[in-house]
Tab-separated table of C-alpha atoms and ligand atoms in Angstrom:
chain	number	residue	atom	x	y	z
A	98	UNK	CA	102.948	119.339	68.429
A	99	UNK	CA	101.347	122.492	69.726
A	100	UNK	CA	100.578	122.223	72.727
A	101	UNK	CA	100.086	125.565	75.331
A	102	UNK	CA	100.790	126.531	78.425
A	103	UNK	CA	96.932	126.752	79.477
A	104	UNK	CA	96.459	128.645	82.949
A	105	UNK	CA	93.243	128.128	82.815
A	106	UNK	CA	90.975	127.765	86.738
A	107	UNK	CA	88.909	124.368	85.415
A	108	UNK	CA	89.007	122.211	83.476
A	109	UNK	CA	92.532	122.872	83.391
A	110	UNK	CA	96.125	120.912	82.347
A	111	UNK	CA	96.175	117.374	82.893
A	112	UNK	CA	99.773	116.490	82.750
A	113	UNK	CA	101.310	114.959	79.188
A	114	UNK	CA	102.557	111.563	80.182
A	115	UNK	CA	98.754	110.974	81.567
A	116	UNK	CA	97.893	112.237	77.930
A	117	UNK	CA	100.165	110.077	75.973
A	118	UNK	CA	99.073	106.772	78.250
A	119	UNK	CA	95.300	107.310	78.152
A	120	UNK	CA	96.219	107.866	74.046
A	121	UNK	CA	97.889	104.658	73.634
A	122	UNK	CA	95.918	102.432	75.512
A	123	UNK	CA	92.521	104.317	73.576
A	124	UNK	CA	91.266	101.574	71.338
A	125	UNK	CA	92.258	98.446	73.408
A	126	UNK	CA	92.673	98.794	77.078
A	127	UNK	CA	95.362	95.906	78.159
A	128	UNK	CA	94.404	93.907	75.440
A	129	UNK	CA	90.648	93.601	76.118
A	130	UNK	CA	89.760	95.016	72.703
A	131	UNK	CA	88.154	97.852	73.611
A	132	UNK	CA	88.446	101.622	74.766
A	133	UNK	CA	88.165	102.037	78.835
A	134	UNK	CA	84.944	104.441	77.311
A	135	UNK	CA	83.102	101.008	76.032
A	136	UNK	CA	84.055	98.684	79.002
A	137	UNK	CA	81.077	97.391	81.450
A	138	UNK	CA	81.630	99.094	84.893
A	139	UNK	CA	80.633	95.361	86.163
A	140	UNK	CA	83.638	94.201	84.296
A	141	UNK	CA	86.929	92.826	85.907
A	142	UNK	CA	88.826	95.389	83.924
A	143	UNK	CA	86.992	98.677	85.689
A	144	UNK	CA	86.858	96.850	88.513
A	145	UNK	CA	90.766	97.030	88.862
A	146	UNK	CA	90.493	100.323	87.492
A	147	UNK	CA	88.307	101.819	90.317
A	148	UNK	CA	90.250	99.931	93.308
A	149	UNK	CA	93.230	100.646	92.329
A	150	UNK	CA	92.414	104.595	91.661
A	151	UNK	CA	90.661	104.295	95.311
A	152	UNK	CA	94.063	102.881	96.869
A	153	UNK	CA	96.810	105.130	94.887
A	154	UNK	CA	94.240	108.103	96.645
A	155	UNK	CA	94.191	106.660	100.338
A	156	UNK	CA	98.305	106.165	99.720
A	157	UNK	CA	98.716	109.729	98.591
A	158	UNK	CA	96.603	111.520	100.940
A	159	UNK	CA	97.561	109.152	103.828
A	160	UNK	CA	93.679	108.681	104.115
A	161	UNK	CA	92.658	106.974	107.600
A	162	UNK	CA	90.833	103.475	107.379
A	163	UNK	CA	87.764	105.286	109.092
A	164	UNK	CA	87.000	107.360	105.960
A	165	UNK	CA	85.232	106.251	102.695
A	166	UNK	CA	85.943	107.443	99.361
A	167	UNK	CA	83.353	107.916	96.856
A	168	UNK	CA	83.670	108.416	92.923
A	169	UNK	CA	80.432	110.941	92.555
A	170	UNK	CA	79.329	113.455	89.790
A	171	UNK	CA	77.499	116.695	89.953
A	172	UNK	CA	80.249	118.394	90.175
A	173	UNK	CA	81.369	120.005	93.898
A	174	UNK	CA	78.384	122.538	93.118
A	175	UNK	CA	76.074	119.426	93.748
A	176	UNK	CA	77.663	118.911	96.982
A	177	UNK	CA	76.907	122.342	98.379
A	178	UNK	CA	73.055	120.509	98.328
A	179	UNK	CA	74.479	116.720	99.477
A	180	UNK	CA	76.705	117.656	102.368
A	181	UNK	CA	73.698	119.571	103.905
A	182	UNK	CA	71.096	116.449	102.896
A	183	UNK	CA	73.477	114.306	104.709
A	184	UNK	CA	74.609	115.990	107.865
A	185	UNK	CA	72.765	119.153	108.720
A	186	UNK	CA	70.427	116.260	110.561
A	187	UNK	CA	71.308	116.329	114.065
A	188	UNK	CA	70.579	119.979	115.257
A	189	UNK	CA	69.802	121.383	111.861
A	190	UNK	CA	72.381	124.261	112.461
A	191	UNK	CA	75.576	124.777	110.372
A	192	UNK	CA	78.507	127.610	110.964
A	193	UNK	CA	80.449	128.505	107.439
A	194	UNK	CA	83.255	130.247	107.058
A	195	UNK	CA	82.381	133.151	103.509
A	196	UNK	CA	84.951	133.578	101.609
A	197	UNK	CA	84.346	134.095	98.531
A	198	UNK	CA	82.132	132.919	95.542
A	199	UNK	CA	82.032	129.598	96.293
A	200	UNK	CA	81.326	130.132	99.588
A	201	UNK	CA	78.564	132.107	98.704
A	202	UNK	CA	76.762	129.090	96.827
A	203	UNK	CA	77.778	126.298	99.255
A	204	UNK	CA	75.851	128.858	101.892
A	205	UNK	CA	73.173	129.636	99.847
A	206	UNK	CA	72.491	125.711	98.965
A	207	UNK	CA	72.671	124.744	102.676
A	208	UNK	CA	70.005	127.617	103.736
A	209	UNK	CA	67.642	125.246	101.846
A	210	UNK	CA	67.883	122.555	104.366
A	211	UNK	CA	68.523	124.373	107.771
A	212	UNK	CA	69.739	127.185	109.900
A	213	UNK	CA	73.098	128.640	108.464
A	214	UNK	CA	75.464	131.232	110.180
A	215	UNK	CA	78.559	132.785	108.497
A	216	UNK	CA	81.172	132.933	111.462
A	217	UNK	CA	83.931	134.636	109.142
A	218	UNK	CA	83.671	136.497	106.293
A	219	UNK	CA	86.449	138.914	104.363
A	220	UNK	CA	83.555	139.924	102.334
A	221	UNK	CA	84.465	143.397	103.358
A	222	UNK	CA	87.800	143.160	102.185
A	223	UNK	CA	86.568	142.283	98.701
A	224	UNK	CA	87.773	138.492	99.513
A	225	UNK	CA	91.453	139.540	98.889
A	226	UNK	CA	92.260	137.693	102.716
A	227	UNK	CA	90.872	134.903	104.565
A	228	UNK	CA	89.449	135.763	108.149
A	229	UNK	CA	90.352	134.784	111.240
A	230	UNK	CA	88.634	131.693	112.649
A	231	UNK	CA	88.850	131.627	116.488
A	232	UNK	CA	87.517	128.586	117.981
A	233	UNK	CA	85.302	130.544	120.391
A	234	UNK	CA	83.145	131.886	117.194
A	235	UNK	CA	82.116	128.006	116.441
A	236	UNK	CA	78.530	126.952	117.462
A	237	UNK	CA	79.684	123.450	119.591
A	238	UNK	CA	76.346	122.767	118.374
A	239	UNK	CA	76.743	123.119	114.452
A	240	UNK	CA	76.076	119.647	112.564
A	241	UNK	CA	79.627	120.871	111.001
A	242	UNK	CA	81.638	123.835	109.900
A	243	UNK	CA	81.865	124.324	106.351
A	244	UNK	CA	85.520	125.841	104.902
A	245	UNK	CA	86.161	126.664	101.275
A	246	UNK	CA	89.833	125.398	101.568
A	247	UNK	CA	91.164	127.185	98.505
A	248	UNK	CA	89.149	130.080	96.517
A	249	UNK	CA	90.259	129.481	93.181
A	250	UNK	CA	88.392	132.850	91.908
A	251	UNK	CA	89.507	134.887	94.548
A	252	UNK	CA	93.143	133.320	95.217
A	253	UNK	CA	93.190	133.414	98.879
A	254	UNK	CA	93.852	129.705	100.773
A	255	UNK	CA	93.393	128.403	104.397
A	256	UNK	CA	97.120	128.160	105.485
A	257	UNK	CA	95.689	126.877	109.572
A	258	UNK	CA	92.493	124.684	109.516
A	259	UNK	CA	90.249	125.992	112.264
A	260	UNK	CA	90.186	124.102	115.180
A	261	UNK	CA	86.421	123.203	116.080
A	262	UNK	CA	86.913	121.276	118.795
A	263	UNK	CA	84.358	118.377	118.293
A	264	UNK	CA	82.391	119.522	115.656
A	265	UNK	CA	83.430	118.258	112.248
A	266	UNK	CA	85.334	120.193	109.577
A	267	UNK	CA	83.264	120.059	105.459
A	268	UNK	CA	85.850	121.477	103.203
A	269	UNK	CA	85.637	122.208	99.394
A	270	UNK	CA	89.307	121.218	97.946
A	271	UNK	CA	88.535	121.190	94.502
A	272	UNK	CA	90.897	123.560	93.443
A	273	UNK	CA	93.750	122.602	95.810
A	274	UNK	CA	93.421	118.505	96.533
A	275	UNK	CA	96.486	116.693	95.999
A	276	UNK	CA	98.540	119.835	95.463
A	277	UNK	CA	99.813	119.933	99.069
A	278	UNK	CA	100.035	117.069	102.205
A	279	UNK	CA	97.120	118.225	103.894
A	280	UNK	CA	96.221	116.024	107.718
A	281	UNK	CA	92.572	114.285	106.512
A	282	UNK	CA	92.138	113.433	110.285
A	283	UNK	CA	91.476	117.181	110.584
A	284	UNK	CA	88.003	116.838	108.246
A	285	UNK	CA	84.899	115.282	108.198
A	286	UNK	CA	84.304	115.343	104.859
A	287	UNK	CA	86.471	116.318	102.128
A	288	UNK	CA	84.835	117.327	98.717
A	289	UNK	CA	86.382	118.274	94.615
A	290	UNK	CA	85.194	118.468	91.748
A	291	UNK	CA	87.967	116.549	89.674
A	292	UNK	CA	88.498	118.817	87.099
A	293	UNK	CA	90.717	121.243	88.414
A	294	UNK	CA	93.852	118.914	90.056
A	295	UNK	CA	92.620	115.523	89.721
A	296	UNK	CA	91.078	114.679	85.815
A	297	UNK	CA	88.642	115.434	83.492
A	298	UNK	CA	85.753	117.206	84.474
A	299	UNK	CA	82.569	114.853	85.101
A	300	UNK	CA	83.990	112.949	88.590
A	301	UNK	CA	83.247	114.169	92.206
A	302	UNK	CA	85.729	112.850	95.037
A	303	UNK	CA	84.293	112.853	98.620
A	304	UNK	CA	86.364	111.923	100.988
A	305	UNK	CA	84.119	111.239	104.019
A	306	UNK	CA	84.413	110.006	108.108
A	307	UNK	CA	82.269	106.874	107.948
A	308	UNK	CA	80.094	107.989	111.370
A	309	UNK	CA	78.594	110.888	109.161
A	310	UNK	CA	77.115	108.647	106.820
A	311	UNK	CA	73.902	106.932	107.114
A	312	UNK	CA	72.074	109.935	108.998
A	313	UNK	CA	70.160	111.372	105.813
A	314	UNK	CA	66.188	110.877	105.885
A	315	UNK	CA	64.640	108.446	104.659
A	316	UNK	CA	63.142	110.931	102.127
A	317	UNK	CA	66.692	111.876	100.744
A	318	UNK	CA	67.141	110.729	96.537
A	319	UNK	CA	68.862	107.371	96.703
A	320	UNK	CA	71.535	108.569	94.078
A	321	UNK	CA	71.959	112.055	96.786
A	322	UNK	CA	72.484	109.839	100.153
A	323	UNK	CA	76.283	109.551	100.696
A	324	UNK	CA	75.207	106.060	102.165
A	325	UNK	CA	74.052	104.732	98.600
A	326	UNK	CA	77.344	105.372	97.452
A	327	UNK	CA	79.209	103.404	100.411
A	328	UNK	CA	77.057	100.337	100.457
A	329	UNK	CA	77.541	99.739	95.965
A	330	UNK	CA	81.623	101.186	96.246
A	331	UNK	CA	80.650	104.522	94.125
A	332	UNK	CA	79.054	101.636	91.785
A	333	UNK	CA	75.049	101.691	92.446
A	334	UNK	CA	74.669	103.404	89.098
A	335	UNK	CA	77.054	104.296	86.082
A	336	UNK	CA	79.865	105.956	87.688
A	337	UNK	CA	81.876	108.620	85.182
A	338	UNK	CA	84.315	105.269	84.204
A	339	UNK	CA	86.234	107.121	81.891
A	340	UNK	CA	87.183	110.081	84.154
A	341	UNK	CA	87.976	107.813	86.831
A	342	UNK	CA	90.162	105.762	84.595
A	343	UNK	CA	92.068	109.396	83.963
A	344	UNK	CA	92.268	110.565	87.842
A	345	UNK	CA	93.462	107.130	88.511
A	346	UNK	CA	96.550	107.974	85.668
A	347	UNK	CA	97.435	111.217	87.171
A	348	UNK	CA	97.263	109.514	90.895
A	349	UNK	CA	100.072	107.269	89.410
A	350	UNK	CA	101.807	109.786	88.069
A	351	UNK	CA	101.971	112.009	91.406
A	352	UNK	CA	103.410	109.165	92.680
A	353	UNK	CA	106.227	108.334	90.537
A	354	UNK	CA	106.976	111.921	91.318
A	355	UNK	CA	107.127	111.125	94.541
A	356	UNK	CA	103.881	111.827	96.062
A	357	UNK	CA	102.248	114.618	97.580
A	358	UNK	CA	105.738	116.063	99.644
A	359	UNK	CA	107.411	116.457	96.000
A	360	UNK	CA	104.515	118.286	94.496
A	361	UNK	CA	104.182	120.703	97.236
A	362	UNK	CA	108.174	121.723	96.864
A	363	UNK	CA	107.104	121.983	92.826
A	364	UNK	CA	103.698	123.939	93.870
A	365	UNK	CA	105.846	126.274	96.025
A	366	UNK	CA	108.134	126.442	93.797
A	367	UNK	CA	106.014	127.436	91.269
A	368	UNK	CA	104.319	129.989	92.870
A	369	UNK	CA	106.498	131.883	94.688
A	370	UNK	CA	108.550	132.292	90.925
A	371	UNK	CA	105.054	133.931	89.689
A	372	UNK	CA	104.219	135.825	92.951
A	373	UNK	CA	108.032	137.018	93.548
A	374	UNK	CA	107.753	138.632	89.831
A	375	UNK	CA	104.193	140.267	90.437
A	376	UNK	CA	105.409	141.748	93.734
A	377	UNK	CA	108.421	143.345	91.669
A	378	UNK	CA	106.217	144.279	89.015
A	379	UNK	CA	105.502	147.946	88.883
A	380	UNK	CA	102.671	147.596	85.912
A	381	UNK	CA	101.195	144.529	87.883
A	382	UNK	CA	100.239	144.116	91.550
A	383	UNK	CA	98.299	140.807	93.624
A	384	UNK	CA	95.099	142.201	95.475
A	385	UNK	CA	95.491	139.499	97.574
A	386	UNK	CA	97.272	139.661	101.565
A	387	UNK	CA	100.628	138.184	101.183
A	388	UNK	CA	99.709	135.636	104.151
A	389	UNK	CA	97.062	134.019	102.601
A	390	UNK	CA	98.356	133.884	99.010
A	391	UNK	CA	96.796	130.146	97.175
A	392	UNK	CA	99.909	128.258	95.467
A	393	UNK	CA	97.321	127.176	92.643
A	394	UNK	CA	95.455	130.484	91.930
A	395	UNK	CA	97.313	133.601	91.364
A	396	UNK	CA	95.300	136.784	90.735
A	397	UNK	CA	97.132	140.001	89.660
A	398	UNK	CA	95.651	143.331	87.670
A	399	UNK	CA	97.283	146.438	86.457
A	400	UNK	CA	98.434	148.502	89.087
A	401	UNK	CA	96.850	151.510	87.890
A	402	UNK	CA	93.372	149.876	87.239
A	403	UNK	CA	94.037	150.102	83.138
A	404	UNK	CA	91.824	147.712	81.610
A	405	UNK	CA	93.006	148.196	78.209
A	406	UNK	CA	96.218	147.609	78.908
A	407	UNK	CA	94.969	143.729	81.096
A	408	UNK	CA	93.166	142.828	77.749
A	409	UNK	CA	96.455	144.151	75.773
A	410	UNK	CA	98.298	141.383	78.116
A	411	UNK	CA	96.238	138.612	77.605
A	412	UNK	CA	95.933	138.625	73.923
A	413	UNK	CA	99.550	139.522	73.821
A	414	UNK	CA	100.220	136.292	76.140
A	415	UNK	CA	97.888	133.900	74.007
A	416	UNK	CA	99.982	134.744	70.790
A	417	UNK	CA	102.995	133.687	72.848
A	418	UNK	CA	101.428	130.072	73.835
A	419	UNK	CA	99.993	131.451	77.555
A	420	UNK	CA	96.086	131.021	77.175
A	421	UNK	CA	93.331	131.442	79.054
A	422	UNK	CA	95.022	134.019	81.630
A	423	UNK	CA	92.005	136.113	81.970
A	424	UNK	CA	90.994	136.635	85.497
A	425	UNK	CA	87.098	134.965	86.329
A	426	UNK	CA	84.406	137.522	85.126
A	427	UNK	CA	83.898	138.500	88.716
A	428	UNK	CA	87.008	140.015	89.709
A	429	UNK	CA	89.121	141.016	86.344
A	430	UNK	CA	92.425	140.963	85.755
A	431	UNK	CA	94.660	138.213	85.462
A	432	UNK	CA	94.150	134.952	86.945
A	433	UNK	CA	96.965	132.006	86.417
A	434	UNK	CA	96.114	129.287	87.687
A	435	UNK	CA	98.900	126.638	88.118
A	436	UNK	CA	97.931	123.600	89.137
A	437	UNK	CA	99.789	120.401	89.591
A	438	UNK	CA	99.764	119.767	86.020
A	439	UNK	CA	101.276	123.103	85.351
A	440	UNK	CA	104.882	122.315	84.279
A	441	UNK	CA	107.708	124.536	86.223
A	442	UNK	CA	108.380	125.949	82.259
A	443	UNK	CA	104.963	127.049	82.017
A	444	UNK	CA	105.273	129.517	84.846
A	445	UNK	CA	108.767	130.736	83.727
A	446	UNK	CA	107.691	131.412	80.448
A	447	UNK	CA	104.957	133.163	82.036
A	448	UNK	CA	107.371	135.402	84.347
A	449	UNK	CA	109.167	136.083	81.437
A	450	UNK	CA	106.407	137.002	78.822
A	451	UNK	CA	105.276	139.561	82.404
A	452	UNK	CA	109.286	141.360	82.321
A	453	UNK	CA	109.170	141.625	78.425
A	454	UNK	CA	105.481	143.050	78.449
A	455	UNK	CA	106.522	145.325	81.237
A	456	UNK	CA	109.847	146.288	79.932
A	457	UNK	CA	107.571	147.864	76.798
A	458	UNK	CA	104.765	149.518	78.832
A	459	UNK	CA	106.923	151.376	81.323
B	563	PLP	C1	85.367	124.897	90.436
B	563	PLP	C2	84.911	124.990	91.839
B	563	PLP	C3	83.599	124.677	92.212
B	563	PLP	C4	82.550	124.262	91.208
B	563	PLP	O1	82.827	123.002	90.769
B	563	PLP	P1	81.836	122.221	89.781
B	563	PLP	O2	82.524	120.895	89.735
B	563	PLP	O3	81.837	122.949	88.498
B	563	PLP	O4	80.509	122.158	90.424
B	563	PLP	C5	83.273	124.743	93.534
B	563	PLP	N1	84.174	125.108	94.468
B	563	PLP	C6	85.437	125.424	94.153
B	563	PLP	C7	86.393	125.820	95.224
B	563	PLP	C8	85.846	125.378	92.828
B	563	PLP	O5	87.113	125.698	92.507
């Protein structure tokens, strides 16, 4: 079998034994005669499926009993346009913290519905940091503050969630849910696209405080009011069965590993092997501050700015099994992005492949 090491930001790794159990149980889920793909969403079978993907999550992430969780699609991209539809209601004002590309669409998106400040922004340091929130810079006013918890293009993470007093926290996770134990009482609403740390792409979570929903007007697209989704259990329409039958594997396998404190050692782990050999590097260097360095996206270019010698790298590391280490078309470089799924081999291999390659460019 030829499997890679694939470092790639989304859809990424999903871990083998999810693999090898979604494989054998393809063509006849628990002996209903069928593929998960072909069962009704109405049936008893998905209905297990769905609960118990909806329970392993509120046991892993130690969600509170005052917060829903929805099964969505769209993608996180469409919830730059729901979160605003839903709770920019009250005083039609929203503070966001910029810091990088995603921020810059989640802002965009929520400009369409009401008034929109950026607080923050390390847009002048090309991204490479996250800014300092002080709680005096939040509007007590805002319908919520909007945080892009991890910048999976840029690399940078929140390590402190603000503190905004009473107004409520929106944060985009998708690239770092599940990777670390993270307090949900700090949020209002927690949003990721699945296909980065959780399953295939095609499934939204939203992990939402149940006195923001039901405030969208009555104008708001059934399938795009957070309240639809709370009142049918993610099941008014076709939910993405399939992909929630996968994130509901990989929840089971983060918790035979011991749940979220055991992947954050890993994650830490991980990354500081990968960041401790870039730092030594003298081809390679991180543009990104030390303090606010993301355990699942690591950045790094040539130190001299060589471009040639980056795409020498990355070819270089696909014949080797490493794939998909080019950095996003934004930025250049390097980007590895090692994600829970991203065995501890992967990223040695990976230091390794960066001492050999260096050893015969110096
Ligand atoms: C990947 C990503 C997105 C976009 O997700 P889609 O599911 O493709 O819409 C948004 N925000 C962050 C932080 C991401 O990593």
């Amino acid at each position: 079998m030829n499997r890679v090491y694939n470092f790639s930001a989304g859809p990424s790794m999903l871990p083998l034994p999810v693999l090898e159990k979604a494989q054998k149980e393809l063509l006849n889920f628990q002996e209903s005669g069928m593929s998960v793909m072909e069962l009704s969403h109405r049936s008893s079978f998905f209905t297990n499926i769905i609960t118990e993907a909806e329970s392993l999550l509120r046991q892993l992430m130690s969600i509170p009993d005052n917060y829903k969780v929805l099964f969505l699609q769209g993608g996180a991209s469409q919830q730059f346009a729901m979160v605003p539809m839903n709770l920019l209601i009250k005083n039609k004002k929203a503070d966001f913290v910029h810091t990088g590309s995603w921020s810059k669409k989640a802002i965009a998106e929520a400009k369409k519905f009401g008034e929109v400040r950026t607080i923050a922004s390390s847009e002048d340091e090309n991204f490479s940091c996250i800014p300092k929130v002080h709680s005096s810079l939040i509007d007590q006013e805002a319908d919520y503050l909007h945080i892009t918890m991890n910048n999976t293009i840029e690399g940078t993470v929140f390590q402190d969630i603000p503190d905004a007093g009473s107004v409520p926290i929106v944060t985009d996770m998708s690239s770092n849910i599940l990777s670390e134990e993270i307090d949900v009482s700090k949020f209002g609403l927690i949003y990721a696209g699945a296909q980065k740390n959780i399953g295939p792409a095609g499934l939204t979570v939203v992990i939402i405080r149940e006195d923001l929903i039901g405030h969208a007007p009555s104008q708001t697209p059934t399938m795009l009011n957070y309240e639809t989704h709370r009142d049918s259990g993610s099941l008014y329409n076709t939910p993405p069965t399939f992909a929630i039958y996968m994130a509901k594997l990989v929840f089971e396998w983060i918790q035979d590993l011991g749940g979220l404190k055991v992947m954050e050692k890993m994650n830490r782990e991980k990354a500081a092997l990968l960041y401790q050999c870039i730092d030594e590097s003298i081809l390679f260097t991180s543009p990104v501050a030390p303090e606010d360095r993301s355990l699942m996206n690591i950045p790094f270019v040539a130190a001299n700015g060589d471009k040639d010698l980056e795409a020498k790298f990355i070819n270089e590391a696909k014949k080797e099994g490493l794939e998909t280490l080019k950095g996003h078309r934004s930025v250049g470089g390097m980007r590895a992005s090692i994600y829970n799924a991203m065995p501890k081999e992967g990223v040695e291999k990976l230091v390794a492949f960066i001492r050999k390659f260096e050893q015969e460019h110096i």
